[in-house]
Amino acid sequence: MIRSSRDGDVRVVTIDRPDRRNALRPADLDALAAAVEDATEPVVLLRGAGDAFSAGADLDVVAALDDPEAFARRGQRVANAIESADPVVVAGVDGAARGGGVELALAADVRVATPDATFGEPGATFGLFGAWGGTVRLPRVMGEGEAMDFVLSGRVLDAAEAKRTGLVSRVVPDPATVAHEIAGNATDALGVLQERLRDRRPQSAQEDAEATAFAELVAAHRDDLQELTE
């Protein structure tokens, strides 16, 4: 079950299956993508109910899959929806994030953890691996060496280790404070920064787009800038 509510300028999207550590079934994946894509607020806070962020894919579902590739692609579409969403998506990890839960967090713009957060990719311990884009994003976020160690060992990272490896940017008591901090900034600037930082084109193309976007924001905020100099 996916719950969606508004908290000021933040859309809070909650994975709400605490009895199953917020493990995700196909319908949950579809509902999660829809909740993020339908958000009109400048920031989405993605979190889990109870004492876990998400255990990832529901293993009862995985064990009975007739078409595992289609299930993997479904999860990839959800992660891509999070990654390409117009709002800034903040993954607020409190408690356990495992497998697909880590992969969905990886797709967010910002990942923060509480002191109680833990992260693991245990798939190799039972002959699988995360296939919701994790093998693509994890080396970008942690670096190839850290990513290899993390997934091949199956070890669990605590919040401090997750921050050291770059898996999260901050350890905070309440991830909502980070979401509201971001939401307090200019929405158009947030969108431009998302687009620029996500750009994977050659450097010259990125620099051209950067200069153009800067000029557009200066024009849009000229009055605000003049007030700052008075």
PDB file of C-alpha atoms in Angstrom:
ATOM      1  CA  MET A   1       0.000   0.000   0.000  1.00  0.00           C
ATOM      2  CA  ILE A   2       1.236   3.490  -0.882  1.00  0.00           C
ATOM      3  CA  ARG A   3       0.001   6.506   1.059  1.00  0.00           C
ATOM      4  CA  SER A   4       0.354  10.080  -0.145  1.00  0.00           C
ATOM      5  CA  SER A   5      -0.205  13.225   1.908  1.00  0.00           C
ATOM      6  CA  ARG A   6       0.770  16.869   1.848  1.00  0.00           C
ATOM      7  CA  ASP A   7       2.944  18.567   4.461  1.00  0.00           C
ATOM      8  CA  GLY A   8       3.210  22.199   3.408  1.00  0.00           C
ATOM      9  CA  ASP A   9       5.300  22.321   0.236  1.00  0.00           C
ATOM     10  CA  VAL A  10       6.310  18.671   0.605  1.00  0.00           C
ATOM     11  CA  ARG A  11       4.438  15.659  -0.747  1.00  0.00           C
ATOM     12  CA  VAL A  12       5.031  12.742   1.634  1.00  0.00           C
ATOM     13  CA  VAL A  13       4.862   9.358  -0.114  1.00  0.00           C
ATOM     14  CA  THR A  14       4.900   6.462   2.335  1.00  0.00           C
ATOM     15  CA  ILE A  15       5.398   2.778   1.579  1.00  0.00           C
ATOM     16  CA  ASP A  16       2.923   1.346   4.080  1.00  0.00           C
ATOM     17  CA  ARG A  17       3.263  -2.417   4.606  1.00  0.00           C
ATOM     18  CA  PRO A  18       5.013  -2.430   7.975  1.00  0.00           C
ATOM     19  CA  ASP A  19       4.032  -6.040   8.681  1.00  0.00           C
ATOM     20  CA  ARG A  20       6.131  -7.036   5.623  1.00  0.00           C
ATOM     21  CA  ARG A  21       8.872  -4.447   6.222  1.00  0.00           C
ATOM     22  CA  ASN A  22       7.348  -2.446   3.357  1.00  0.00           C
ATOM     23  CA  ALA A  23       8.131  -5.108   0.760  1.00  0.00           C
ATOM     24  CA  LEU A  24       6.773  -4.198  -2.653  1.00  0.00           C
ATOM     25  CA  ARG A  25       4.380  -6.132  -4.890  1.00  0.00           C
ATOM     26  CA  PRO A  26       3.684  -5.217  -8.538  1.00  0.00           C
ATOM     27  CA  ALA A  27       0.632  -3.124  -7.626  1.00  0.00           C
ATOM     28  CA  ASP A  28       2.664  -1.284  -4.972  1.00  0.00           C
ATOM     29  CA  LEU A  29       5.325  -0.456  -7.552  1.00  0.00           C
ATOM     30  CA  ASP A  30       2.734   0.990  -9.921  1.00  0.00           C
ATOM     31  CA  ALA A  31       1.123   3.011  -7.118  1.00  0.00           C
ATOM     32  CA  LEU A  32       4.499   4.336  -6.000  1.00  0.00           C
ATOM     33  CA  ALA A  33       5.355   5.574  -9.486  1.00  0.00           C
ATOM     34  CA  ALA A  34       1.940   7.235  -9.804  1.00  0.00           C
ATOM     35  CA  ALA A  35       2.250   8.961  -6.417  1.00  0.00           C
ATOM     36  CA  VAL A  36       5.604  10.490  -7.346  1.00  0.00           C
ATOM     37  CA  GLU A  37       4.582  11.448 -10.886  1.00  0.00           C
ATOM     38  CA  ASP A  38       1.310  13.034  -9.718  1.00  0.00           C
ATOM     39  CA  ALA A  39       2.953  15.224  -7.058  1.00  0.00           C
ATOM     40  CA  THR A  40       2.578  18.950  -7.686  1.00  0.00           C
ATOM     41  CA  GLU A  41       4.670  20.088  -4.721  1.00  0.00           C
ATOM     42  CA  PRO A  42       8.318  21.083  -5.319  1.00  0.00           C
ATOM     43  CA  VAL A  43       9.624  18.257  -3.109  1.00  0.00           C
ATOM     44  CA  VAL A  44       8.607  14.645  -2.533  1.00  0.00           C
ATOM     45  CA  LEU A  45       9.707  12.874   0.645  1.00  0.00           C
ATOM     46  CA  LEU A  46       9.809   9.114   0.135  1.00  0.00           C
ATOM     47  CA  ARG A  47       9.732   7.098   3.337  1.00  0.00           C
ATOM     48  CA  GLY A  48       8.587   3.824   4.851  1.00  0.00           C
ATOM     49  CA  ALA A  49       6.089   3.092   7.607  1.00  0.00           C
ATOM     50  CA  GLY A  50       7.120   1.386  10.838  1.00  0.00           C
ATOM     51  CA  ASP A  51      10.691   0.329  11.503  1.00  0.00           C
ATOM     52  CA  ALA A  52      11.844  -0.133   7.896  1.00  0.00           C
ATOM     53  CA  PHE A  53      12.266   1.974   4.783  1.00  0.00           C
ATOM     54  CA  SER A  54      11.663  -0.964   2.435  1.00  0.00           C
ATOM     55  CA  ALA A  55      12.769  -4.579   2.167  1.00  0.00           C
ATOM     56  CA  GLY A  56      12.548  -4.229  -1.620  1.00  0.00           C
ATOM     57  CA  ALA A  57      10.712  -6.788  -3.696  1.00  0.00           C
ATOM     58  CA  ASP A  58       8.335  -9.097  -1.859  1.00  0.00           C
ATOM     59  CA  LEU A  59      10.186 -12.423  -2.036  1.00  0.00           C
ATOM     60  CA  ASP A  60       6.911 -14.375  -2.017  1.00  0.00           C
ATOM     61  CA  VAL A  61       6.106 -12.610  -5.279  1.00  0.00           C
ATOM     62  CA  VAL A  62       9.591 -13.149  -6.704  1.00  0.00           C
ATOM     63  CA  ALA A  63       9.520 -16.871  -5.947  1.00  0.00           C
ATOM     64  CA  ALA A  64       6.287 -17.273  -7.918  1.00  0.00           C
ATOM     65  CA  LEU A  65       7.155 -15.084 -10.926  1.00  0.00           C
ATOM     66  CA  ASP A  66       6.297 -16.434 -14.365  1.00  0.00           C
ATOM     67  CA  ASP A  67       8.209 -13.597 -16.052  1.00  0.00           C
ATOM     68  CA  PRO A  68      11.085 -12.363 -13.872  1.00  0.00           C
ATOM     69  CA  GLU A  69      12.413 -10.080 -16.609  1.00  0.00           C
ATOM     70  CA  ALA A  70       9.102  -8.237 -16.806  1.00  0.00           C
ATOM     71  CA  PHE A  71       9.134  -7.771 -13.029  1.00  0.00           C
ATOM     72  CA  ALA A  72      12.670  -6.377 -13.189  1.00  0.00           C
ATOM     73  CA  ARG A  73      11.656  -3.952 -15.909  1.00  0.00           C
ATOM     74  CA  ARG A  74       8.642  -2.891 -13.868  1.00  0.00           C
ATOM     75  CA  GLY A  75      10.909  -1.973 -10.988  1.00  0.00           C
ATOM     76  CA  GLN A  76      13.255  -0.181 -13.362  1.00  0.00           C
ATOM     77  CA  ARG A  77      10.356   1.928 -14.651  1.00  0.00           C
ATOM     78  CA  VAL A  78       9.494   2.945 -11.087  1.00  0.00           C
ATOM     79  CA  ALA A  79      13.105   3.872 -10.311  1.00  0.00           C
ATOM     80  CA  ASN A  80      13.274   5.841 -13.561  1.00  0.00           C
ATOM     81  CA  ALA A  81      10.051   7.640 -12.629  1.00  0.00           C
ATOM     82  CA  ILE A  82      11.615   8.664  -9.322  1.00  0.00           C
ATOM     83  CA  GLU A  83      14.849   9.737 -10.993  1.00  0.00           C
ATOM     84  CA  SER A  84      13.129  11.807 -13.694  1.00  0.00           C
ATOM     85  CA  ALA A  85      10.357  13.296 -11.528  1.00  0.00           C
ATOM     86  CA  ASP A  86       9.801  17.046 -11.717  1.00  0.00           C
ATOM     87  CA  PRO A  87       9.825  17.487  -7.930  1.00  0.00           C
ATOM     88  CA  VAL A  88      13.022  16.988  -6.002  1.00  0.00           C
ATOM     89  CA  VAL A  89      12.747  13.508  -4.487  1.00  0.00           C
ATOM     90  CA  VAL A  90      14.271  13.027  -1.044  1.00  0.00           C
ATOM     91  CA  ALA A  91      14.596   9.448   0.172  1.00  0.00           C
ATOM     92  CA  GLY A  92      14.355   9.545   3.955  1.00  0.00           C
ATOM     93  CA  VAL A  93      15.675   6.198   5.169  1.00  0.00           C
ATOM     94  CA  ASP A  94      14.728   5.280   8.738  1.00  0.00           C
ATOM     95  CA  GLY A  95      15.329   1.646   9.641  1.00  0.00           C
ATOM     96  CA  ALA A  96      16.203  -1.068   7.161  1.00  0.00           C
ATOM     97  CA  ALA A  97      16.605  -0.518   3.421  1.00  0.00           C
ATOM     98  CA  ARG A  98      17.321  -3.760   1.611  1.00  0.00           C
ATOM     99  CA  GLY A  99      17.606  -4.790  -2.034  1.00  0.00           C
ATOM    100  CA  GLY A 100      15.012  -2.923  -4.037  1.00  0.00           C
ATOM    101  CA  GLY A 101      14.571  -0.488  -1.161  1.00  0.00           C
ATOM    102  CA  VAL A 102      18.170   0.605  -1.640  1.00  0.00           C
ATOM    103  CA  GLU A 103      17.617   0.776  -5.406  1.00  0.00           C
ATOM    104  CA  LEU A 104      14.604   3.062  -5.078  1.00  0.00           C
ATOM    105  CA  ALA A 105      16.564   5.305  -2.707  1.00  0.00           C
ATOM    106  CA  LEU A 106      19.410   5.406  -5.244  1.00  0.00           C
ATOM    107  CA  ALA A 107      17.000   6.871  -7.805  1.00  0.00           C
ATOM    108  CA  ALA A 108      16.165   9.818  -5.528  1.00  0.00           C
ATOM    109  CA  ASP A 109      17.842  13.204  -5.935  1.00  0.00           C
ATOM    110  CA  VAL A 110      18.844  13.295  -2.269  1.00  0.00           C
ATOM    111  CA  ARG A 111      19.280  10.436   0.186  1.00  0.00           C
ATOM    112  CA  VAL A 112      19.363  11.069   3.928  1.00  0.00           C
ATOM    113  CA  ALA A 113      19.333   8.622   6.801  1.00  0.00           C
ATOM    114  CA  THR A 114      18.373   8.623  10.444  1.00  0.00           C
ATOM    115  CA  PRO A 115      20.840   7.175  12.957  1.00  0.00           C
ATOM    116  CA  ASP A 116      18.755   3.962  12.957  1.00  0.00           C
ATOM    117  CA  ALA A 117      19.024   3.418   9.188  1.00  0.00           C
ATOM    118  CA  THR A 118      20.794   0.395   7.741  1.00  0.00           C
ATOM    119  CA  PHE A 119      21.470  -0.532   4.116  1.00  0.00           C
ATOM    120  CA  GLY A 120      22.039  -3.907   2.500  1.00  0.00           C
ATOM    121  CA  GLU A 121      22.052  -5.625  -0.884  1.00  0.00           C
ATOM    122  CA  PRO A 122      21.671  -9.248   0.265  1.00  0.00           C
ATOM    123  CA  GLY A 123      20.738 -10.742  -3.095  1.00  0.00           C
ATOM    124  CA  ALA A 124      24.035 -12.557  -3.645  1.00  0.00           C
ATOM    125  CA  THR A 125      23.535 -14.499  -0.414  1.00  0.00           C
ATOM    126  CA  PHE A 126      20.573 -16.337  -1.979  1.00  0.00           C
ATOM    127  CA  GLY A 127      21.624 -16.291  -5.617  1.00  0.00           C
ATOM    128  CA  LEU A 128      20.083 -13.030  -6.914  1.00  0.00           C
ATOM    129  CA  PHE A 129      20.879  -9.356  -7.236  1.00  0.00           C
ATOM    130  CA  GLY A 130      18.900  -6.133  -7.356  1.00  0.00           C
ATOM    131  CA  ALA A 131      17.652  -5.475 -10.884  1.00  0.00           C
ATOM    132  CA  TRP A 132      15.757  -2.206 -10.509  1.00  0.00           C
ATOM    133  CA  GLY A 133      18.659  -0.146 -11.851  1.00  0.00           C
ATOM    134  CA  GLY A 134      20.902  -0.704  -8.849  1.00  0.00           C
ATOM    135  CA  THR A 135      23.860  -2.049 -10.802  1.00  0.00           C
ATOM    136  CA  VAL A 136      23.729   1.118 -12.929  1.00  0.00           C
ATOM    137  CA  ARG A 137      23.312   3.721 -10.200  1.00  0.00           C
ATOM    138  CA  LEU A 138      25.295   2.241  -7.333  1.00  0.00           C
ATOM    139  CA  PRO A 139      28.778   2.681  -8.913  1.00  0.00           C
ATOM    140  CA  ARG A 140      27.881   6.267  -9.830  1.00  0.00           C
ATOM    141  CA  VAL A 141      26.933   7.026  -6.241  1.00  0.00           C
ATOM    142  CA  MET A 142      29.510   5.042  -4.235  1.00  0.00           C
ATOM    143  CA  GLY A 143      32.267   4.500  -6.774  1.00  0.00           C
ATOM    144  CA  GLU A 144      32.973   1.138  -8.341  1.00  0.00           C
ATOM    145  CA  GLY A 145      35.185  -0.205  -5.562  1.00  0.00           C
ATOM    146  CA  GLU A 146      32.773   0.552  -2.729  1.00  0.00           C
ATOM    147  CA  ALA A 147      29.842  -0.707  -4.812  1.00  0.00           C
ATOM    148  CA  MET A 148      31.584  -4.002  -5.560  1.00  0.00           C
ATOM    149  CA  ASP A 149      32.406  -4.549  -1.901  1.00  0.00           C
ATOM    150  CA  PHE A 150      28.856  -3.691  -0.832  1.00  0.00           C
ATOM    151  CA  VAL A 151      26.997  -6.014  -3.198  1.00  0.00           C
ATOM    152  CA  LEU A 152      29.472  -8.904  -3.419  1.00  0.00           C
ATOM    153  CA  SER A 153      29.871  -9.223   0.344  1.00  0.00           C
ATOM    154  CA  GLY A 154      26.205  -8.776   1.183  1.00  0.00           C
ATOM    155  CA  ARG A 155      27.253  -6.807   4.256  1.00  0.00           C
ATOM    156  CA  VAL A 156      25.008  -4.287   5.975  1.00  0.00           C
ATOM    157  CA  LEU A 157      26.036  -0.642   6.298  1.00  0.00           C
ATOM    158  CA  ASP A 158      24.963   1.468   9.231  1.00  0.00           C
ATOM    159  CA  ALA A 159      24.119   5.135   8.772  1.00  0.00           C
ATOM    160  CA  ALA A 160      27.659   6.358   9.441  1.00  0.00           C
ATOM    161  CA  GLU A 161      29.162   3.937   6.918  1.00  0.00           C
ATOM    162  CA  ALA A 162      26.495   4.845   4.371  1.00  0.00           C
ATOM    163  CA  LYS A 163      27.486   8.491   4.718  1.00  0.00           C
ATOM    164  CA  ARG A 164      31.189   7.682   4.433  1.00  0.00           C
ATOM    165  CA  THR A 165      30.632   5.797   1.177  1.00  0.00           C
ATOM    166  CA  GLY A 166      28.406   8.527  -0.276  1.00  0.00           C
ATOM    167  CA  LEU A 167      25.285   6.388  -0.232  1.00  0.00           C
ATOM    168  CA  VAL A 168      23.615   9.118   1.833  1.00  0.00           C
ATOM    169  CA  SER A 169      24.540  12.776   2.137  1.00  0.00           C
ATOM    170  CA  ARG A 170      23.438  13.366   5.729  1.00  0.00           C
ATOM    171  CA  VAL A 171      22.448  11.576   8.923  1.00  0.00           C
ATOM    172  CA  VAL A 172      19.627  13.504  10.585  1.00  0.00           C
ATOM    173  CA  PRO A 173      17.020  12.814  13.294  1.00  0.00           C
ATOM    174  CA  ASP A 174      14.132  13.537  10.914  1.00  0.00           C
ATOM    175  CA  PRO A 175      14.447  13.446   7.092  1.00  0.00           C
ATOM    176  CA  ALA A 176      11.449  15.777   6.822  1.00  0.00           C
ATOM    177  CA  THR A 177      13.668  18.659   7.927  1.00  0.00           C
ATOM    178  CA  VAL A 178      15.835  18.174   4.831  1.00  0.00           C
ATOM    179  CA  ALA A 179      12.793  17.984   2.557  1.00  0.00           C
ATOM    180  CA  HIS A 180      11.424  21.254   3.966  1.00  0.00           C
ATOM    181  CA  GLU A 181      14.843  22.911   3.752  1.00  0.00           C
ATOM    182  CA  ILE A 182      14.944  22.157   0.023  1.00  0.00           C
ATOM    183  CA  ALA A 183      11.302  23.140  -0.493  1.00  0.00           C
ATOM    184  CA  GLY A 184      12.058  26.601   0.906  1.00  0.00           C
ATOM    185  CA  ASN A 185      14.180  27.461  -2.139  1.00  0.00           C
ATOM    186  CA  ALA A 186      13.102  28.821  -5.532  1.00  0.00           C
ATOM    187  CA  THR A 187      11.238  26.097  -7.411  1.00  0.00           C
ATOM    188  CA  ASP A 188      12.564  27.073 -10.843  1.00  0.00           C
ATOM    189  CA  ALA A 189      16.140  27.010  -9.584  1.00  0.00           C
ATOM    190  CA  LEU A 190      15.570  23.562  -8.086  1.00  0.00           C
ATOM    191  CA  GLY A 191      14.344  22.286 -11.436  1.00  0.00           C
ATOM    192  CA  VAL A 192      17.300  23.734 -13.314  1.00  0.00           C
ATOM    193  CA  LEU A 193      19.790  22.286 -10.834  1.00  0.00           C
ATOM    194  CA  GLN A 194      18.179  18.840 -11.120  1.00  0.00           C
ATOM    195  CA  GLU A 195      18.416  18.988 -14.898  1.00  0.00           C
ATOM    196  CA  ARG A 196      22.004  20.185 -14.921  1.00  0.00           C
ATOM    197  CA  LEU A 197      23.276  17.662 -12.372  1.00  0.00           C
ATOM    198  CA  ARG A 198      21.517  14.800 -14.158  1.00  0.00           C
ATOM    199  CA  ASP A 199      22.996  15.727 -17.544  1.00  0.00           C
ATOM    200  CA  ARG A 200      25.220  12.944 -18.904  1.00  0.00           C
ATOM    201  CA  ARG A 201      26.140  14.610 -22.218  1.00  0.00           C
ATOM    202  CA  PRO A 202      29.690  15.659 -23.130  1.00  0.00           C
ATOM    203  CA  GLN A 203      31.112  18.543 -21.104  1.00  0.00           C
ATOM    204  CA  SER A 204      30.758  21.165 -23.839  1.00  0.00           C
ATOM    205  CA  ALA A 205      27.038  20.465 -24.220  1.00  0.00           C
ATOM    206  CA  GLN A 206      26.580  20.606 -20.459  1.00  0.00           C
ATOM    207  CA  GLU A 207      28.411  23.927 -20.221  1.00  0.00           C
ATOM    208  CA  ASP A 208      26.305  25.435 -23.023  1.00  0.00           C
ATOM    209  CA  ALA A 209      23.122  24.355 -21.248  1.00  0.00           C
ATOM    210  CA  GLU A 210      24.478  25.642 -17.943  1.00  0.00           C
ATOM    211  CA  ALA A 211      25.148  29.121 -19.352  1.00  0.00           C
ATOM    212  CA  THR A 212      21.735  29.289 -21.014  1.00  0.00           C
ATOM    213  CA  ALA A 213      19.933  28.187 -17.869  1.00  0.00           C
ATOM    214  CA  PHE A 214      21.875  30.694 -15.770  1.00  0.00           C
ATOM    215  CA  ALA A 215      20.857  33.537 -18.081  1.00  0.00           C
ATOM    216  CA  GLU A 216      17.214  32.490 -17.920  1.00  0.00           C
ATOM    217  CA  LEU A 217      17.227  32.427 -14.121  1.00  0.00           C
ATOM    218  CA  VAL A 218      18.921  35.834 -13.927  1.00  0.00           C
ATOM    219  CA  ALA A 219      16.186  37.265 -16.156  1.00  0.00           C
ATOM    220  CA  ALA A 220      13.457  35.618 -14.093  1.00  0.00           C
ATOM    221  CA  HIS A 221      14.854  36.820 -10.752  1.00  0.00           C
ATOM    222  CA  ARG A 222      16.307  40.195 -11.688  1.00  0.00           C
ATOM    223  CA  ASP A 223      14.026  42.095  -9.317  1.00  0.00           C
ATOM    224  CA  ASP A 224      14.935  39.772  -6.429  1.00  0.00           C
ATOM    225  CA  LEU A 225      18.636  40.222  -7.188  1.00  0.00           C
ATOM    226  CA  GLN A 226      18.304  44.004  -7.240  1.00  0.00           C
ATOM    227  CA  GLU A 227      16.605  43.931  -3.835  1.00  0.00           C
ATOM    228  CA  LEU A 228      19.515  41.953  -2.426  1.00  0.00           C
ATOM    229  CA  THR A 229      21.973  44.638  -3.527  1.00  0.00           C
ATOM    230  CA  GLU A 230      20.045  47.581  -2.113  1.00  0.00           C
TER     231      GLU A 230
END
